Amino acid sequence: MPNHTDLIAGPAALIAHIAASYSCGHCNSETEARTDRHGNPHLVIHHDDGCPVLEGTLSSLPDTLRAARSTS
């Protein structure tokens, strides 16, 4: 499944919350939080083929901000 990775800086709890709450407004994406070999947290978003966010036509920022401010 294609994916798009964003480097996210901040507390681990916030990153986990974003990973759990993120929903792409353009496809049926799945998310996960990962840490790279340097210890940097990443939000990995597995977008559907043809998603405009995956293709770079649209930004994932609005969906990311919506996830960050949502309550679980």
mmCIF file with all atom_site columns, C-alpha atoms in Angstrom:
data_model
loop_
_atom_site.group_PDB
_atom_site.id
_atom_site.type_symbol
_atom_site.label_atom_id
_atom_site.label_alt_id
_atom_site.label_comp_id
_atom_site.label_asym_id
_atom_site.label_entity_id
_atom_site.label_seq_id
_atom_site.pdbx_PDB_ins_code
_atom_site.Cartn_x
_atom_site.Cartn_y
_atom_site.Cartn_z
_atom_site.occupancy
_atom_site.B_iso_or_equiv
_atom_site.pdbx_formal_charge
_atom_site.auth_seq_id
_atom_site.auth_comp_id
_atom_site.auth_asym_id
_atom_site.auth_atom_id
_atom_site.pdbx_PDB_model_num
ATOM 1  C CA . MET A 1 1  ? 0.000   0.000  0.000  1.00 0.00 ? 1  MET A CA 1
ATOM 2  C CA . PRO A 1 2  ? 1.482   3.436  -0.886 1.00 0.00 ? 2  PRO A CA 1
ATOM 3  C CA . ASN A 1 3  ? 2.364   5.715  1.977  1.00 0.00 ? 3  ASN A CA 1
ATOM 4  C CA . HIS A 1 4  ? 3.422   9.216  2.851  1.00 0.00 ? 4  HIS A CA 1
ATOM 5  C CA . THR A 1 5  ? 5.649   9.926  5.852  1.00 0.00 ? 5  THR A CA 1
ATOM 6  C CA . ASP A 1 6  ? 5.654   13.154 7.837  1.00 0.00 ? 6  ASP A CA 1
ATOM 7  C CA . LEU A 1 7  ? 8.299   13.994 10.429 1.00 0.00 ? 7  LEU A CA 1
ATOM 8  C CA . ILE A 1 8  ? 6.472   15.181 13.515 1.00 0.00 ? 8  ILE A CA 1
ATOM 9  C CA . ALA A 1 9  ? 8.186   16.865 16.437 1.00 0.00 ? 9  ALA A CA 1
ATOM 10 C CA . GLY A 1 10 ? 6.551   16.886 19.833 1.00 0.00 ? 10 GLY A CA 1
ATOM 11 C CA . PRO A 1 11 ? 5.675   14.786 22.851 1.00 0.00 ? 11 PRO A CA 1
ATOM 12 C CA . ALA A 1 12 ? 5.234   11.066 22.183 1.00 0.00 ? 12 ALA A CA 1
ATOM 13 C CA . ALA A 1 13 ? 1.683   11.166 23.574 1.00 0.00 ? 13 ALA A CA 1
ATOM 14 C CA . LEU A 1 14 ? 0.673   13.843 21.047 1.00 0.00 ? 14 LEU A CA 1
ATOM 15 C CA . ILE A 1 15 ? 2.180   11.903 18.164 1.00 0.00 ? 15 ILE A CA 1
ATOM 16 C CA . ALA A 1 16 ? 0.380   8.729  19.264 1.00 0.00 ? 16 ALA A CA 1
ATOM 17 C CA . HIS A 1 17 ? -2.868  10.720 19.511 1.00 0.00 ? 17 HIS A CA 1
ATOM 18 C CA . ILE A 1 18 ? -2.424  12.096 15.992 1.00 0.00 ? 18 ILE A CA 1
ATOM 19 C CA . ALA A 1 19 ? -1.662  8.618  14.639 1.00 0.00 ? 19 ALA A CA 1
ATOM 20 C CA . ALA A 1 20 ? -4.810  7.244  16.277 1.00 0.00 ? 20 ALA A CA 1
ATOM 21 C CA . SER A 1 21 ? -7.034  10.164 15.207 1.00 0.00 ? 21 SER A CA 1
ATOM 22 C CA . TYR A 1 22 ? -5.762  10.957 11.696 1.00 0.00 ? 22 TYR A CA 1
ATOM 23 C CA . SER A 1 23 ? -8.170  10.384 8.858  1.00 0.00 ? 23 SER A CA 1
ATOM 24 C CA . CYS A 1 24 ? -7.417  11.487 5.315  1.00 0.00 ? 24 CYS A CA 1
ATOM 25 C CA . GLY A 1 25 ? -10.277 13.506 3.891  1.00 0.00 ? 25 GLY A CA 1
ATOM 26 C CA . HIS A 1 26 ? -9.641  12.057 0.424  1.00 0.00 ? 26 HIS A CA 1
ATOM 27 C CA . CYS A 1 27 ? -9.179  8.299  0.886  1.00 0.00 ? 27 CYS A CA 1
ATOM 28 C CA . ASN A 1 28 ? -9.476  5.396  3.341  1.00 0.00 ? 28 ASN A CA 1
ATOM 29 C CA . SER A 1 29 ? -5.994  5.805  4.801  1.00 0.00 ? 29 SER A CA 1
ATOM 30 C CA . GLU A 1 30 ? -4.441  3.862  7.656  1.00 0.00 ? 30 GLU A CA 1
ATOM 31 C CA . THR A 1 31 ? -1.840  5.371  9.977  1.00 0.00 ? 31 THR A CA 1
ATOM 32 C CA . GLU A 1 32 ? 0.962   4.301  12.270 1.00 0.00 ? 32 GLU A CA 1
ATOM 33 C CA . ALA A 1 33 ? 3.597   6.048  14.361 1.00 0.00 ? 33 ALA A CA 1
ATOM 34 C CA . ARG A 1 34 ? 7.217   4.996  13.844 1.00 0.00 ? 34 ARG A CA 1
ATOM 35 C CA . THR A 1 35 ? 10.594  6.098  15.110 1.00 0.00 ? 35 THR A CA 1
ATOM 36 C CA . ASP A 1 36 ? 13.481  6.171  12.652 1.00 0.00 ? 36 ASP A CA 1
ATOM 37 C CA . ARG A 1 37 ? 16.999  4.979  13.428 1.00 0.00 ? 37 ARG A CA 1
ATOM 38 C CA . HIS A 1 38 ? 17.878  8.474  14.701 1.00 0.00 ? 38 HIS A CA 1
ATOM 39 C CA . GLY A 1 39 ? 15.018  8.490  17.197 1.00 0.00 ? 39 GLY A CA 1
ATOM 40 C CA . ASN A 1 40 ? 12.872  10.939 15.191 1.00 0.00 ? 40 ASN A CA 1
ATOM 41 C CA . PRO A 1 41 ? 9.131   10.255 15.323 1.00 0.00 ? 41 PRO A CA 1
ATOM 42 C CA . HIS A 1 42 ? 7.252   9.877  12.046 1.00 0.00 ? 42 HIS A CA 1
ATOM 43 C CA . LEU A 1 43 ? 3.575   9.589  11.272 1.00 0.00 ? 43 LEU A CA 1
ATOM 44 C CA . VAL A 1 44 ? 3.235   7.099  8.427  1.00 0.00 ? 44 VAL A CA 1
ATOM 45 C CA . ILE A 1 45 ? 0.024   7.439  6.464  1.00 0.00 ? 45 ILE A CA 1
ATOM 46 C CA . HIS A 1 46 ? -0.863  4.637  4.070  1.00 0.00 ? 46 HIS A CA 1
ATOM 47 C CA . HIS A 1 47 ? -2.995  6.355  1.401  1.00 0.00 ? 47 HIS A CA 1
ATOM 48 C CA . ASP A 1 48 ? -5.017  4.685  -1.333 1.00 0.00 ? 48 ASP A CA 1
ATOM 49 C CA . ASP A 1 49 ? -3.642  4.749  -4.874 1.00 0.00 ? 49 ASP A CA 1
ATOM 50 C CA . GLY A 1 50 ? -4.670  7.963  -6.590 1.00 0.00 ? 50 GLY A CA 1
ATOM 51 C CA . CYS A 1 51 ? -5.143  9.939  -3.360 1.00 0.00 ? 51 CYS A CA 1
ATOM 52 C CA . PRO A 1 52 ? -4.299  13.609 -4.054 1.00 0.00 ? 52 PRO A CA 1
ATOM 53 C CA . VAL A 1 53 ? -2.405  13.827 -0.752 1.00 0.00 ? 53 VAL A CA 1
ATOM 54 C CA . LEU A 1 54 ? -0.193  10.870 -1.697 1.00 0.00 ? 54 LEU A CA 1
ATOM 55 C CA . GLU A 1 55 ? 0.398   12.377 -5.139 1.00 0.00 ? 55 GLU A CA 1
ATOM 56 C CA . GLY A 1 56 ? 1.401   15.709 -3.568 1.00 0.00 ? 56 GLY A CA 1
ATOM 57 C CA . THR A 1 57 ? -1.488  17.657 -5.065 1.00 0.00 ? 57 THR A CA 1
ATOM 58 C CA . LEU A 1 58 ? -2.938  18.426 -1.624 1.00 0.00 ? 58 LEU A CA 1
ATOM 59 C CA . SER A 1 59 ? -1.322  18.798 1.794  1.00 0.00 ? 59 SER A CA 1
ATOM 60 C CA . SER A 1 60 ? -1.934  16.453 4.720  1.00 0.00 ? 60 SER A CA 1
ATOM 61 C CA . LEU A 1 61 ? -1.629  19.425 7.122  1.00 0.00 ? 61 LEU A CA 1
ATOM 62 C CA . PRO A 1 62 ? -5.384  20.172 7.496  1.00 0.00 ? 62 PRO A CA 1
ATOM 63 C CA . ASP A 1 63 ? -6.141  16.528 8.365  1.00 0.00 ? 63 ASP A CA 1
ATOM 64 C CA . THR A 1 64 ? -3.115  16.392 10.700 1.00 0.00 ? 64 THR A CA 1
ATOM 65 C CA . LEU A 1 65 ? -4.196  19.539 12.563 1.00 0.00 ? 65 LEU A CA 1
ATOM 66 C CA . ARG A 1 66 ? -7.764  18.236 12.834 1.00 0.00 ? 66 ARG A CA 1
ATOM 67 C CA . ALA A 1 67 ? -6.420  14.990 14.359 1.00 0.00 ? 67 ALA A CA 1
ATOM 68 C CA . ALA A 1 68 ? -4.188  16.887 16.784 1.00 0.00 ? 68 ALA A CA 1
ATOM 69 C CA . ARG A 1 69 ? -7.040  18.957 18.192 1.00 0.00 ? 69 ARG A CA 1
ATOM 70 C CA . SER A 1 70 ? -9.582  16.128 18.327 1.00 0.00 ? 70 SER A CA 1
ATOM 71 C CA . THR A 1 71 ? -10.419 14.398 21.563 1.00 0.00 ? 71 THR A CA 1
ATOM 72 C CA . SER A 1 72 ? -10.429 10.631 21.817 1.00 0.00 ? 72 SER A CA 1
#
